[in-house]
XYZ file of C-alpha atoms in Angstrom:
167
model
C 133.072 128.422 86.900
C 130.218 126.886 88.745
C 131.893 123.536 89.407
C 135.056 125.490 90.459
C 132.693 127.429 93.171
C 131.018 124.278 94.065
C 134.506 122.386 94.562
C 135.761 125.642 96.403
C 132.752 125.327 98.815
C 133.041 121.533 99.398
C 136.994 121.986 100.276
C 135.975 125.005 102.763
C 133.255 122.903 104.263
C 135.740 119.826 104.510
C 138.352 122.350 106.087
C 135.890 123.585 108.627
C 134.975 120.178 109.927
C 138.607 119.263 109.797
C 139.428 121.999 111.939
C 136.958 121.198 114.730
C 138.021 117.932 114.624
C 141.876 118.771 114.813
C 140.575 121.202 117.953
C 138.837 118.370 120.039
C 141.668 116.072 119.367
C 143.896 117.366 121.909
C 141.012 117.381 124.619
C 141.214 113.683 124.153
C 145.004 113.117 124.924
C 144.642 114.317 128.298
C 143.930 111.849 130.990
C 141.048 112.549 133.348
C 142.425 113.742 136.941
C 143.725 111.090 139.125
C 140.894 109.998 141.368
C 141.056 110.714 145.087
C 141.585 107.350 147.141
C 138.035 105.922 147.701
C 136.392 105.966 150.828
C 135.901 102.915 152.727
C 134.031 101.268 155.380
C 135.793 100.148 158.421
C 135.293 97.183 160.946
C 136.673 97.422 164.512
C 139.363 94.936 163.538
C 140.267 96.298 160.017
C 140.834 100.178 161.951
C 142.942 98.476 164.614
C 145.617 97.427 161.984
C 146.304 101.494 161.524
C 147.337 102.022 164.870
C 150.604 103.559 164.124
C 152.776 100.578 165.170
C 154.336 99.807 161.985
C 156.530 102.384 160.213
C 155.529 101.867 156.652
C 151.696 101.940 157.600
C 149.107 104.746 157.368
C 147.881 106.056 160.862
C 144.016 106.558 161.085
C 141.790 107.544 163.740
C 138.100 107.442 163.941
C 135.816 110.509 165.944
C 132.209 110.376 165.588
C 132.419 107.392 162.930
C 134.529 109.238 160.363
C 137.918 107.701 159.821
C 140.714 110.384 159.191
C 144.170 109.794 158.109
C 146.761 111.275 160.787
C 149.842 110.021 159.586
C 150.929 113.714 158.754
C 150.690 114.235 162.267
C 152.842 111.219 162.997
C 155.039 112.763 165.933
C 151.291 113.175 167.863
C 149.980 109.853 166.830
C 152.734 107.275 165.649
C 154.222 104.975 167.759
C 155.398 106.199 171.405
C 153.624 109.655 170.404
C 151.729 111.438 173.112
C 148.158 110.860 171.378
C 148.799 107.027 170.187
C 146.375 105.665 172.364
C 143.499 107.488 170.309
C 144.382 105.666 167.111
C 143.653 102.782 165.419
C 139.694 102.914 166.914
C 136.718 105.367 167.158
C 137.669 107.657 169.961
C 134.915 109.610 170.045
C 134.351 109.700 173.608
C 137.979 110.292 174.547
C 138.025 113.352 172.279
C 135.135 114.930 173.893
C 136.561 114.174 177.573
C 140.217 115.318 176.185
C 140.966 111.824 178.055
C 143.575 108.929 177.187
C 142.157 106.593 179.687
C 141.578 103.523 177.803
C 137.622 103.276 179.292
C 136.834 106.795 177.180
C 138.676 105.392 173.971
C 135.255 104.604 172.770
C 132.653 105.825 170.120
C 129.865 105.588 172.909
C 128.471 109.361 173.665
C 126.042 108.418 176.529
C 126.476 110.495 179.637
C 128.426 113.134 177.974
C 127.808 116.562 179.263
C 126.744 119.584 177.331
C 130.217 121.135 177.306
C 131.988 117.911 176.154
C 129.776 117.446 173.372
C 130.443 120.952 172.399
C 134.295 120.356 172.629
C 133.819 117.200 170.348
C 131.989 119.290 167.818
C 135.093 122.067 168.157
C 137.456 119.339 167.520
C 136.081 117.443 165.120
C 135.670 120.329 162.887
C 138.372 122.945 163.588
C 141.100 119.911 163.897
C 140.192 116.556 162.301
C 137.999 118.027 159.452
C 140.062 120.916 158.747
C 143.634 119.208 158.874
C 143.480 115.461 158.263
C 141.732 113.679 154.784
C 138.856 111.721 155.561
C 139.600 107.952 154.233
C 136.495 106.199 155.381
C 133.651 105.448 158.108
C 133.314 103.050 160.905
C 130.604 100.112 159.968
C 128.832 101.187 163.104
C 128.271 104.893 161.790
C 126.900 103.407 158.334
C 125.288 100.229 159.239
C 122.399 99.735 162.051
C 123.481 97.025 164.417
C 121.085 94.509 162.422
C 123.582 95.436 159.131
C 120.373 97.578 157.544
C 121.951 100.966 156.147
C 121.774 103.803 158.822
C 119.384 106.451 157.284
C 121.319 109.327 159.239
C 124.387 108.448 157.662
C 125.459 111.900 155.476
C 129.443 111.776 153.999
C 130.882 115.052 155.377
C 132.926 116.899 152.717
C 133.288 114.142 150.323
C 132.162 115.465 146.805
C 133.407 112.334 145.144
C 131.613 110.083 147.487
C 128.763 107.640 146.185
C 127.703 104.646 147.491
C 127.364 103.120 144.227
C 131.036 104.074 143.401
C 132.537 103.389 147.104
C 130.981 100.168 148.224
């Protein structure tokens, strides 16, 4: 009788361990969620490739050193569209001044008025960050002129972003 009880307890223990293993097995079958496209570092020449001139190429614009994919707004930023002059470059000054003048299509914010800087921040947050995915940063935003890391660089709204993983 004692042998029967011992055997029953051993079978019960095996059943419990086996059922725990069976419960965790389906979890192993699930694939991890696909990762978002990695954030990239763009030089001026690399960013220029995404100026909306090729039909099957994404369209990118940089504002405040943050590169956005504006392909979904192709009717505004694509070839021949009203704001096509802004894409393929960091157009921070042009966005701040609401200007398409070639002289204003630059990252340089020197000499902008307080109103223009406020307009830039509002457009950056309420249009670009609200509507378009961030795909990268300009090299100028992340690196100093000597190539050393910029200590003021702070990735916006990129929970998956880590320098180790992305660069």
